[in-house]
Coordinates of C-alpha atoms in Angstrom, one line a residue:
Chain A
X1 CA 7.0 -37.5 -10.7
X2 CA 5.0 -35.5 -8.4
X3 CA 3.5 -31.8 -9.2
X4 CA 5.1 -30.4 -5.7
X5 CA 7.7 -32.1 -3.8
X6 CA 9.4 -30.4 -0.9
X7 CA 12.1 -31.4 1.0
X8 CA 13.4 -30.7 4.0
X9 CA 12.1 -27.0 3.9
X10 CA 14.0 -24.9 6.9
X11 CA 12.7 -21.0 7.8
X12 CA 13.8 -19.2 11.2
X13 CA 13.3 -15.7 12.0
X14 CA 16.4 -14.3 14.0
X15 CA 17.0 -17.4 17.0
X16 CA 13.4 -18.6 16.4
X17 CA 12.9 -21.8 13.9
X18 CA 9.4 -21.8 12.4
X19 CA 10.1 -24.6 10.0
X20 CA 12.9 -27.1 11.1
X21 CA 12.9 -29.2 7.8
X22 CA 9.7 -30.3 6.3
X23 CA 8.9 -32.6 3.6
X24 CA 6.0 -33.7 1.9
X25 CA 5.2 -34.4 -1.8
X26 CA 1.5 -33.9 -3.6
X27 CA 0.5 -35.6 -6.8
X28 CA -1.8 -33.8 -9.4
X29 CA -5.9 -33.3 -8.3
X30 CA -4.8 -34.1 -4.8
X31 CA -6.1 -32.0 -1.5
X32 CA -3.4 -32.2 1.0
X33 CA -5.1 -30.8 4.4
X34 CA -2.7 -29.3 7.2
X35 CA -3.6 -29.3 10.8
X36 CA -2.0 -28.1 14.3
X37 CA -2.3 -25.5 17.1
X38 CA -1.7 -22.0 16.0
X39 CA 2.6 -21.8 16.0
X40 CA 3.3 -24.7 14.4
X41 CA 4.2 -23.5 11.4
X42 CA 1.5 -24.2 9.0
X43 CA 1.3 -20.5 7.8
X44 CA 4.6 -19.7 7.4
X45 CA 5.2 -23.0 5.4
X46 CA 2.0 -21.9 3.0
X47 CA 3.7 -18.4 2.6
X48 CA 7.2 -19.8 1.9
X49 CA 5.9 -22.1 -0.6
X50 CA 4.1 -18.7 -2.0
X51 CA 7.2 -17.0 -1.5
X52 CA 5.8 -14.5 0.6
X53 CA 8.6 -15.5 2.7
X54 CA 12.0 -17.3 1.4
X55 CA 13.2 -20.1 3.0
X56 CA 16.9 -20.5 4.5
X57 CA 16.9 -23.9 2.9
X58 CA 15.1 -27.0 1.7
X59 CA 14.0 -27.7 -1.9
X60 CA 10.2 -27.1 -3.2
X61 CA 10.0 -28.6 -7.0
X62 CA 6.9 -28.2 -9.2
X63 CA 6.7 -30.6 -12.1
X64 CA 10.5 -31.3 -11.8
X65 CA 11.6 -27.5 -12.0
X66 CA 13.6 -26.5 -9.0
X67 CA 12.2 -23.2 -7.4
X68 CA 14.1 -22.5 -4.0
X69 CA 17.8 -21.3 -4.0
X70 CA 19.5 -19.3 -7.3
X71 CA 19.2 -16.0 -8.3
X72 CA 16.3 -13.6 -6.7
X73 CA 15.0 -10.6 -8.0
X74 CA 11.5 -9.0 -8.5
X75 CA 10.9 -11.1 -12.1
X76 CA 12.3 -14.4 -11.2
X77 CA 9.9 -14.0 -7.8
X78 CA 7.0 -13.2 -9.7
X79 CA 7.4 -16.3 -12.2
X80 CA 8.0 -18.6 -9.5
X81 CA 4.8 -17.1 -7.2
X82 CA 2.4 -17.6 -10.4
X83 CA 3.0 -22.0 -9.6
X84 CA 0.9 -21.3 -6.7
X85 CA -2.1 -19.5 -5.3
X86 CA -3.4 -18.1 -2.1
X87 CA -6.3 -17.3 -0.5
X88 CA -6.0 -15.5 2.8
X89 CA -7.7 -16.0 6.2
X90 CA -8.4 -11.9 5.9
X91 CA -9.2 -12.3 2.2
X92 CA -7.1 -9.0 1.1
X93 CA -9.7 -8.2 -1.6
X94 CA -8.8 -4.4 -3.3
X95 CA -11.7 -2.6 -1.6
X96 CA -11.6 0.0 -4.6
X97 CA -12.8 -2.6 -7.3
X98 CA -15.4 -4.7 -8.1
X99 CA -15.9 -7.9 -7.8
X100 CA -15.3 -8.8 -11.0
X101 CA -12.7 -6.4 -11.6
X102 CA -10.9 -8.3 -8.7
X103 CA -11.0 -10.9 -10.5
X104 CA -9.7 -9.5 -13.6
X105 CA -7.2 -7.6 -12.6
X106 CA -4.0 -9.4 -12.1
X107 CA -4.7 -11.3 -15.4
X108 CA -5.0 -8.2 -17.6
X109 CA -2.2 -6.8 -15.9
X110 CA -0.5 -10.4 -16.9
X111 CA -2.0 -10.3 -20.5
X112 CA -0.5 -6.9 -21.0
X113 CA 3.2 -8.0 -20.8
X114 CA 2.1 -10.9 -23.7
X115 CA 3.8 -9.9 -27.2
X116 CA 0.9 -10.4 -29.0
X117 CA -1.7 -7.8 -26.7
X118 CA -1.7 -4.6 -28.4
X119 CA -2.5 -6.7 -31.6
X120 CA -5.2 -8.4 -30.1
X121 CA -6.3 -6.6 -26.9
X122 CA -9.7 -6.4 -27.4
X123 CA -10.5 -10.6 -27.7
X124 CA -7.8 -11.2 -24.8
X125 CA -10.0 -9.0 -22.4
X126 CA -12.6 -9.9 -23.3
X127 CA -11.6 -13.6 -22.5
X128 CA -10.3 -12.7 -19.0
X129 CA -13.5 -11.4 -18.9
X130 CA -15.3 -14.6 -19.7
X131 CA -12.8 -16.4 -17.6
X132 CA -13.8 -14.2 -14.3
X133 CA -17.7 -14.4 -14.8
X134 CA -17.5 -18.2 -15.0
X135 CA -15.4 -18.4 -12.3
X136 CA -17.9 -16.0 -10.6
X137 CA -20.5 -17.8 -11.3
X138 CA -19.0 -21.1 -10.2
X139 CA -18.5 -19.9 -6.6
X140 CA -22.5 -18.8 -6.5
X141 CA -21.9 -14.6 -7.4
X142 CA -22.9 -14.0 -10.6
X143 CA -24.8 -11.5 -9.4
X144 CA -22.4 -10.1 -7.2
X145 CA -20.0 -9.1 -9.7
X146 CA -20.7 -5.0 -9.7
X147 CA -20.8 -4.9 -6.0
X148 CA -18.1 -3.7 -4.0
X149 CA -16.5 -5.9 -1.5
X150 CA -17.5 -3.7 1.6
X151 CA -20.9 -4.6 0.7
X152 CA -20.7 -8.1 0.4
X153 CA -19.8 -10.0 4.3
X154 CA -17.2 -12.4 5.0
X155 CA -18.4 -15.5 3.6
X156 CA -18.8 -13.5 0.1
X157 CA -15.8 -11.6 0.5
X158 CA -14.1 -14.9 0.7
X159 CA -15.7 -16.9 -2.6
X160 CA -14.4 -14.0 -4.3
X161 CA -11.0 -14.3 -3.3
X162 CA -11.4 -18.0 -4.3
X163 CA -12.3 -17.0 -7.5
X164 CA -9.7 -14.0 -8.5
X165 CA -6.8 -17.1 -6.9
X166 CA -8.4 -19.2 -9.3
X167 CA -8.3 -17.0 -12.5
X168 CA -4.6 -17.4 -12.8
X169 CA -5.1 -20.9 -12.6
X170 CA -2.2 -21.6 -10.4
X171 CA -1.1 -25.4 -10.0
X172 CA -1.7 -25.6 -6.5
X173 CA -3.7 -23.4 -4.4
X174 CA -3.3 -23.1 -0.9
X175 CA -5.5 -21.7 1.3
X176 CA -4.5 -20.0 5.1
X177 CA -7.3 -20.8 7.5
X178 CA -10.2 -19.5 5.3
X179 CA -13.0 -19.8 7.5
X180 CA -11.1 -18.9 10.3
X181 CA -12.8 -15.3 10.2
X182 CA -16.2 -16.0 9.6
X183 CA -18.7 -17.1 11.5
X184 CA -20.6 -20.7 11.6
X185 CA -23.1 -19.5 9.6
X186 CA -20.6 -18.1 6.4
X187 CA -18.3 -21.1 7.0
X188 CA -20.1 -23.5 5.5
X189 CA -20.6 -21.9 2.1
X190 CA -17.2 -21.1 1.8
X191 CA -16.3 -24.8 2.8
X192 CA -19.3 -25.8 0.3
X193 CA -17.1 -24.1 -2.7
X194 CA -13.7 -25.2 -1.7
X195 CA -15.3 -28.8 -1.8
X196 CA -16.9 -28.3 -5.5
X197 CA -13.4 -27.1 -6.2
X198 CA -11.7 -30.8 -6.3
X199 CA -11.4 -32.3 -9.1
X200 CA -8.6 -34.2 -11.1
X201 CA -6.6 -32.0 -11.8
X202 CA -6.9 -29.3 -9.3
X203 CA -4.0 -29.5 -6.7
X204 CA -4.9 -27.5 -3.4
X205 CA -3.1 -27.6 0.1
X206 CA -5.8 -26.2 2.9
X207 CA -4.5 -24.9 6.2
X208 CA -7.5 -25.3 8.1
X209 CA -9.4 -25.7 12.3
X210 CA -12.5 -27.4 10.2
X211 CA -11.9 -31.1 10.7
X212 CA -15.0 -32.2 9.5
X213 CA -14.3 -30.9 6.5
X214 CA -10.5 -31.5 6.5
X215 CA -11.5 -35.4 7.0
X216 CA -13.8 -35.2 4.2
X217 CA -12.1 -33.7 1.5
X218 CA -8.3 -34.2 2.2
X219 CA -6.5 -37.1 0.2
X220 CA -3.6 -36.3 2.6
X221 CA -3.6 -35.2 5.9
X222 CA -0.1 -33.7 7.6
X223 CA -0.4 -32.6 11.4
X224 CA 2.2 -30.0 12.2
X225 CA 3.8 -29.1 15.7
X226 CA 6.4 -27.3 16.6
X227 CA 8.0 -26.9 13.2
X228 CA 8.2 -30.2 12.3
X229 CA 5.5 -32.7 10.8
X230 CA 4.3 -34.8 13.2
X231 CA 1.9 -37.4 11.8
X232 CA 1.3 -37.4 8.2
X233 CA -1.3 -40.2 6.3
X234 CA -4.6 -40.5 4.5
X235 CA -7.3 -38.7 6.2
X236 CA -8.7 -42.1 7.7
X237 CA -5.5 -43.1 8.9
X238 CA -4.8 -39.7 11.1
X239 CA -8.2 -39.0 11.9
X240 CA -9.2 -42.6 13.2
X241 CA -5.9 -43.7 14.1
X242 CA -3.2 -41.7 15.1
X243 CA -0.2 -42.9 16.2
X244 CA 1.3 -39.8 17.7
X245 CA 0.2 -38.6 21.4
X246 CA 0.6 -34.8 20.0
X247 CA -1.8 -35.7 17.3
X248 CA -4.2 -37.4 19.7
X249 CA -4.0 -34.6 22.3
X250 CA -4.7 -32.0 19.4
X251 CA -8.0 -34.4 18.6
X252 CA -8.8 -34.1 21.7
X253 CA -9.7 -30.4 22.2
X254 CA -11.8 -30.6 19.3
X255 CA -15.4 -32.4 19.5
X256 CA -17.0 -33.9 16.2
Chain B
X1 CA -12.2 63.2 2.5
X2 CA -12.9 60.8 0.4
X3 CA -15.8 58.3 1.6
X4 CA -16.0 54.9 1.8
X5 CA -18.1 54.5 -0.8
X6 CA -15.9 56.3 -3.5
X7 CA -13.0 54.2 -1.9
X8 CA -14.6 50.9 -2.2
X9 CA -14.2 50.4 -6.2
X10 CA -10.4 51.7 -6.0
X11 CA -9.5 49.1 -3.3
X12 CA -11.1 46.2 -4.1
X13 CA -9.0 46.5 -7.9
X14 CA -6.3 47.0 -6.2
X15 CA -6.9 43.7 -3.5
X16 CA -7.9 42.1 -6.8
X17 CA -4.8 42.1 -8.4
X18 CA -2.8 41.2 -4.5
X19 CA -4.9 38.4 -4.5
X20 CA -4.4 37.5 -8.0
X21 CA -0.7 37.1 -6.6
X22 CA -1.7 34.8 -3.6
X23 CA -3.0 32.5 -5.8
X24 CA -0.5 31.8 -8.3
X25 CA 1.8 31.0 -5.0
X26 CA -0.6 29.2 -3.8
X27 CA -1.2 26.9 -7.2
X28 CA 2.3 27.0 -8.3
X29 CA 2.7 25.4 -3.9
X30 CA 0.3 22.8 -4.8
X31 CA 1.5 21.6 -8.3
X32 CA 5.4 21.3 -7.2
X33 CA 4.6 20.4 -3.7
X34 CA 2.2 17.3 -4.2
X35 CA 4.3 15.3 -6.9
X36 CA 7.5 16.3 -4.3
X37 CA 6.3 15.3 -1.3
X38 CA 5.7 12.0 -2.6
X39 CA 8.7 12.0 -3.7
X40 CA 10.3 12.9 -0.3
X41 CA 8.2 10.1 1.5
X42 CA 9.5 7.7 -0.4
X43 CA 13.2 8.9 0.1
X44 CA 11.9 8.9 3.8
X45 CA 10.8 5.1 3.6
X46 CA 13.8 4.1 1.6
X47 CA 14.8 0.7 3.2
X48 CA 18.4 1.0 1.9
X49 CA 20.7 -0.7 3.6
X50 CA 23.8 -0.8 2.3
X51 CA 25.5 -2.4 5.5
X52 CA 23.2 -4.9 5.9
X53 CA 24.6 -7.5 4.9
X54 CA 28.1 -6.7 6.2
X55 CA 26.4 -6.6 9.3
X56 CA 25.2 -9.8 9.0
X57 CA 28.1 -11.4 7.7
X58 CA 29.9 -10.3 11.1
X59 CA 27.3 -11.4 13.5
X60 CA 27.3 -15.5 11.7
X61 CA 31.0 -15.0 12.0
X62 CA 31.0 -14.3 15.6
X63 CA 27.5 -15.7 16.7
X64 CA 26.7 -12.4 18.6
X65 CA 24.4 -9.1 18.0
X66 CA 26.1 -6.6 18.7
X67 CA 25.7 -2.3 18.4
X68 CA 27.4 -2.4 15.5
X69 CA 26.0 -5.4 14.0
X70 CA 22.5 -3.6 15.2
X71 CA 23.7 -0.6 13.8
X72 CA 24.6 -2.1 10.0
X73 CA 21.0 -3.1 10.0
X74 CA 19.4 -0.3 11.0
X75 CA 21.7 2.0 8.6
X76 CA 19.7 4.0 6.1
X77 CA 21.4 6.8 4.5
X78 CA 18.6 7.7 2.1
X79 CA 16.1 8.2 4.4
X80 CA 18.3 9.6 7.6
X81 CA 19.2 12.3 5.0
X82 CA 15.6 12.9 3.9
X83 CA 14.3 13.1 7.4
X84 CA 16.6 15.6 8.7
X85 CA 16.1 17.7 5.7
X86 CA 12.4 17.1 6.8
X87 CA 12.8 17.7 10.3
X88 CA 15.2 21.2 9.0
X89 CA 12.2 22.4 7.1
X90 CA 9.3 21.4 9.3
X91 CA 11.3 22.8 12.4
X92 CA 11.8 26.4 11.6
X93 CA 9.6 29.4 10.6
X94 CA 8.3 29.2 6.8
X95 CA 9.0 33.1 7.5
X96 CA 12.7 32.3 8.2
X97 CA 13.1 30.2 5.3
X98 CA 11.5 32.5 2.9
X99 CA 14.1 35.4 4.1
X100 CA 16.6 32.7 4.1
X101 CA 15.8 31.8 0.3
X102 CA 15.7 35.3 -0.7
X103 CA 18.4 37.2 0.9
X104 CA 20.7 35.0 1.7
X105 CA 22.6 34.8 -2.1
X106 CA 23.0 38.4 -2.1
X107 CA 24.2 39.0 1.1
X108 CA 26.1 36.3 1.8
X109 CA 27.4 35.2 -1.6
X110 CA 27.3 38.5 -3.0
X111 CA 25.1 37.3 -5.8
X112 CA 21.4 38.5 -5.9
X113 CA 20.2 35.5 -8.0
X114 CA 16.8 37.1 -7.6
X115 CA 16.7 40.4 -8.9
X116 CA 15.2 43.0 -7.7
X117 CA 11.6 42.7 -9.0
X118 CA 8.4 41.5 -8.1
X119 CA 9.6 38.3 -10.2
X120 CA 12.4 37.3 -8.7
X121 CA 10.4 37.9 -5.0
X122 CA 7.7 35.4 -6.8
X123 CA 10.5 32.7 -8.1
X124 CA 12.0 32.5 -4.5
X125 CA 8.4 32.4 -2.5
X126 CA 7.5 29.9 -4.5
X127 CA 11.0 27.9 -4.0
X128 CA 10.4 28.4 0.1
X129 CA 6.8 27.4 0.1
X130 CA 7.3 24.5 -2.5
X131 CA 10.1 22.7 -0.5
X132 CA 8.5 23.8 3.2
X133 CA 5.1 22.2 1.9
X134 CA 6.3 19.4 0.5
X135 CA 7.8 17.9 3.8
X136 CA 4.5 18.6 5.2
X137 CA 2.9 16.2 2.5
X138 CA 5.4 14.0 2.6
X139 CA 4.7 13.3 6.2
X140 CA 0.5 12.8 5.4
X141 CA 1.9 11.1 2.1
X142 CA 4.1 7.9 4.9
X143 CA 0.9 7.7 7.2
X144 CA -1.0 7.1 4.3
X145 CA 1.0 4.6 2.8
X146 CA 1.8 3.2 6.0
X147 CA -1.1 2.3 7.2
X148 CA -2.3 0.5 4.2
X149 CA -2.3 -3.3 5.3
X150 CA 0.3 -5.8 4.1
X151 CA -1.9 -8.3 3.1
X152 CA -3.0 -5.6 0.0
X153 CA 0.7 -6.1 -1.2
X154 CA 0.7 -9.7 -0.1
X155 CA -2.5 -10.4 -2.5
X156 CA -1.3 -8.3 -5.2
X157 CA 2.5 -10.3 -4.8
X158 CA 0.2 -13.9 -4.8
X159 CA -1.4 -12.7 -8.3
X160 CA 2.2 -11.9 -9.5
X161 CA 2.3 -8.2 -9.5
X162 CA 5.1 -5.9 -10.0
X163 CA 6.2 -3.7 -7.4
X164 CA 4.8 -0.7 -9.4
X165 CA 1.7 -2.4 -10.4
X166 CA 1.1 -2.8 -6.9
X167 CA 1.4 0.7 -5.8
X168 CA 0.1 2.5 -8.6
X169 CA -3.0 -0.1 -9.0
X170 CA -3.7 -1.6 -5.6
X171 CA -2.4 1.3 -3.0
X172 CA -2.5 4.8 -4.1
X173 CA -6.4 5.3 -4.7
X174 CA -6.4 4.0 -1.1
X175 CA -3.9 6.4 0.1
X176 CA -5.5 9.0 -1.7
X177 CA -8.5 8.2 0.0
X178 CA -7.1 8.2 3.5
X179 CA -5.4 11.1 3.2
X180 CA -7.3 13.6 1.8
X181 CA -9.0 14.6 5.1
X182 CA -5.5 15.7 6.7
X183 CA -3.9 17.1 3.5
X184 CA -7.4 19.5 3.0
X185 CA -6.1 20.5 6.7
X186 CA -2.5 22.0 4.8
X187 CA -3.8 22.6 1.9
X188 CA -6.5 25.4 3.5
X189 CA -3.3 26.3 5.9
X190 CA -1.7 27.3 3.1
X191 CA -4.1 29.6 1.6
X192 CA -3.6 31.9 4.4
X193 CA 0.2 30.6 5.0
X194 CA 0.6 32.8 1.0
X195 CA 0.1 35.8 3.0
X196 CA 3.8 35.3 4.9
X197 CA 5.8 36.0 1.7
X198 CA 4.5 39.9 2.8
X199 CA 7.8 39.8 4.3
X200 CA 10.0 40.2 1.0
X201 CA 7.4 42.5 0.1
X202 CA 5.9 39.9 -2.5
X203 CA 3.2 41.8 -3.8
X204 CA 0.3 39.7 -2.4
X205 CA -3.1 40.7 -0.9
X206 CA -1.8 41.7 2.4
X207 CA 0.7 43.8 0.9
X208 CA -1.8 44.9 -1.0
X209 CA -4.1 45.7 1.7
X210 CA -1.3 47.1 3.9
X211 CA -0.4 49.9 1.5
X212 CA -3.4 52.1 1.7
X213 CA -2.7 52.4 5.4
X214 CA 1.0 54.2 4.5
X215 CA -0.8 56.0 1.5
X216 CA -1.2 54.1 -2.2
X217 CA -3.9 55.4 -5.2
X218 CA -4.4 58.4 -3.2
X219 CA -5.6 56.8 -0.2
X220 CA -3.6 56.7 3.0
X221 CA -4.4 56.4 6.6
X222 CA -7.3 53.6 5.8
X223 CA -7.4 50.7 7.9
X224 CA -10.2 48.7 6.5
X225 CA -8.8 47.5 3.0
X226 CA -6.5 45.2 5.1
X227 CA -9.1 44.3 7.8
X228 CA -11.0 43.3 4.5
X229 CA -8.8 40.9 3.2
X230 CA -10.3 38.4 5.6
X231 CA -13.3 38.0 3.2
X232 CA -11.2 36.9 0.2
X233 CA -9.5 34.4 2.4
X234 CA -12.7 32.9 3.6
X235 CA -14.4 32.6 0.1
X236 CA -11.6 31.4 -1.3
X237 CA -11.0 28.7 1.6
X238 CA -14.7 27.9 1.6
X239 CA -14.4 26.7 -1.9
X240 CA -11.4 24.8 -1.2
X241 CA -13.7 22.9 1.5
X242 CA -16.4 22.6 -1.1
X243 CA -13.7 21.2 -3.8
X244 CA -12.1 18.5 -1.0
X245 CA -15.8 17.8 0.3
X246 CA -16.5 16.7 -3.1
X247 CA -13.6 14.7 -3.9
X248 CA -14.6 12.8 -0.6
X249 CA -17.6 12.2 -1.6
X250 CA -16.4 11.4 -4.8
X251 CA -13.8 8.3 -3.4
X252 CA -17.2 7.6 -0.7
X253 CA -17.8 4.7 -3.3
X254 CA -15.5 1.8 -1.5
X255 CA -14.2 1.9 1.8
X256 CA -10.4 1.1 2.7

């Protein structure tokens, strides 16, 4: 059984179909990379699967458990969102925190729903707290962790998203174009973390421009246009030899 | 004849205790109009649509959008009742309203809910200027909010925030921040705005100052007690502006 598997996924908004059924399945510790021009669809498929948006219809499974269709309210929305993670192209970091307290925050605000937190509240923060410095410290800002994000610049700004998306340890984490605001220079760090982030049991799906990297890290490569998957493969198989002429053109605009 | 000089201590007790008056409007204003107005933008921003979906249902029946398919989505009640209430207040004299407000159950219902004295003339000054200043906020209160961007819900909705949690956690220090600048703007208006409930002869500095023009602790005929009122309006407004200056400075730690 795969950890995601979805199937035939449909979104439109009013007349205009962003998604017209798309299908793809990831196993556990893979890095499934998504390419195309801007409109195919890759964002909006990365935010249904977050259930920023809800699909019309379509199935997405993690582990087995069926999380489209059925009831929908705020709780059963929140439990299903926790399965995945994102990290944005604009990062969305709460300019009124910390680092660090970025990082905490949406785990203590977790915690504090567990039945057993007034009893021990003092060892569970201070575990999320452990939790957030390591995770700090594995994207290179240990010492970053009392600033405040307007003082820290993109490529920063970004590792720390990567880090509070981590510290809910989602089971897949997607990420929408995150280098796509920062400059040459901050791109490569960010790209540096995302690539110490795979490992075997770390599931991430990456909407990304950087091919380079896509081709490096990606176990799976899907090319999107027009709604629809186009050409999906290993990395080598798209990226050296692709059999559709969208997918060529598209490889075509870029120079490695 | 008396001289200024033996007038000065005699008047300013006397402005003393008007402005004494002015105050406790003004305070009672703030406390009931800040919590309401926030109130009032959210009945504003209410997104209740209870024909929605009837709408909907009729337009996949027939295939076609049309005004009254248009106009089942764009049905509010809560907040078209709220806005006109808004608009009612915002769009006539505070003067009007506070006559309104005062007279109005005597004459017209035959039933002086106010009294006759200096308490009752408080209770409903404060009623007028309460509901009148909390539209105004509640206006400041939906720009603020309004222009915070999505992506701070989105990112709090990805780390599997509640609704509340959100708001009270992510957005308000934010809002707060934004708005203070334009609600300092109302909130010094309506230091001077106290001096309007003169006109139901609430007993208030201007009143105050007024009377020893007509004849009051043996003065009459003197002009400059309510020429001098000015000067307890500007202190008292200058340390408003030191007060919101502060508070700035204060929330000057992140920027949003």
């Amino acid at each position: 059984m795969s950890l995601l598997e979805v199937c035939d996924l449909k979104k439109s908004f009013d007349k205009l179909h962003v998604l017209k059924g798309i299908s793809f399945s990831l196993e556990k510790g893979e890095v499934l990379a998504i390419l195309g021009a801007s409109g195919s669809g890759k964002t909006t498929l990365l935010r249904c699967l977050n259930f920023l948006e809800t699909a019309d219809s379509g199935s997405i499974k993690v582990n087995g458990e069926e999380l489209l269709g059925g009831k929908i309210n705020q709780e059963i929305l929140r439990k299903k969102r926790l399965h995945f993670g994102l990290v944005f192209q604009s990062f969305n970091l709460f300019p009124q925190y910390t680092v660090l307290k970025n990082v905490t925050l949406a785990h203590e605000l977790l915690a504090s729903e567990r039945p057993d937190y007034k009893a021990r509240k003092k060892e569970i923060l201070s575990e999320i707290n452990e939790n957030a410095l390591a995770l700090l410290e594995r994207v290179g800002l240990s010492d970053k962790k009392d600033a405040y994000p307007h003082q820290l610049s993109g490529g920063p700004c970004q590792r720390v998203a990567i880090a509070r998306a981590l510290a809910l340890s989602p089971d897949v984490l997607c990420f929408d174009e995150p280098t796509s605001a920062l400059d040459p220079n901050l791109t490569g760090e960010v790209l540096k973390v995302i690539r110490s982030l795979k490992t075997s049991d770390r599931t991430m799906i990456v909407v990304t421009h950087e091919m380079e990297f896509a081709h490096s890290v990606a176990d799976k490569v899907i090319f999107m246009a027009n709604g629809r998957i186009e050409e999906e493969g290993t990395a080598d198989e798209v990226f050296k030899n692709p059999k559709s002429p969208l997918t060529r053109e598209f490889f075509k605009s870029f120079r490695f | 004849m008396s001289t200024l000089a033996s007038q000065f201590p005699i008047v300013v007790r006397s402005l003393n205790l008007g402005f004494l008056q002015s105050l406790r409007l003004f305070f009672v204003t703030l406390i009931g109009a800040l919590p309401l107005g926030l109130l009032i933008s959210f009945g504003s921003m209410s997104a209740w649509a209870p024909l929605a979906k009837l709408g909907l249902r009729k337009r996949a029946a027939t295939g076609k959008k049309t005004r009254f398919t248009k106009f089942c989505a764009e049905f509010r009640p809560i907040s078209l009742i709220v806005r006109v209430i808004v608009w009612i207040f915002r769009g006539t004299p505070l003067m009007l309203q506070l006559l309104i407000i005062f007279y109005f159950p005597g004459l017209v219902w035959g039933n002086n809910v106010w009294g006759s004295g200096e308490a009752g003339r408080f209770a409903a000054s404060c009623i007028a200027f309460v509901i009148n200043y909390a539209c105004y906020f509640s206006e400041i209160y939906r720009g603020g909010i309004e222009g915070i961007p999505r992506g701070q819900y989105e990112a709090g909705q990805v780390l599997g925030m509640k609704h509340s949690q959100i708001f009270r956690r992510v957005v308000l220090l934010q809002v707060v921040k934004r708005i203070i600048p334009p609600m300092g703007n109302e909130i010094i208006t309506l230091v001077k705005d106290t001096s309007l409930a003169r006109i139901i002869a609430l007993q208030e500095i201007i009143w105050a100052g007024q009377a020893f023009m007509k004849g009051s602790h043996g003065i009459s005929g003197a002009i400059w007690p309510l020429f001098f009122t000015g000067v307890y309006y500007l202190v008292f407004t200058g340390i408003v502006t030191l007060i919101l200056g502060a508070v700035e400075k204060k929330l000057g730690y992140f920027k949003a």
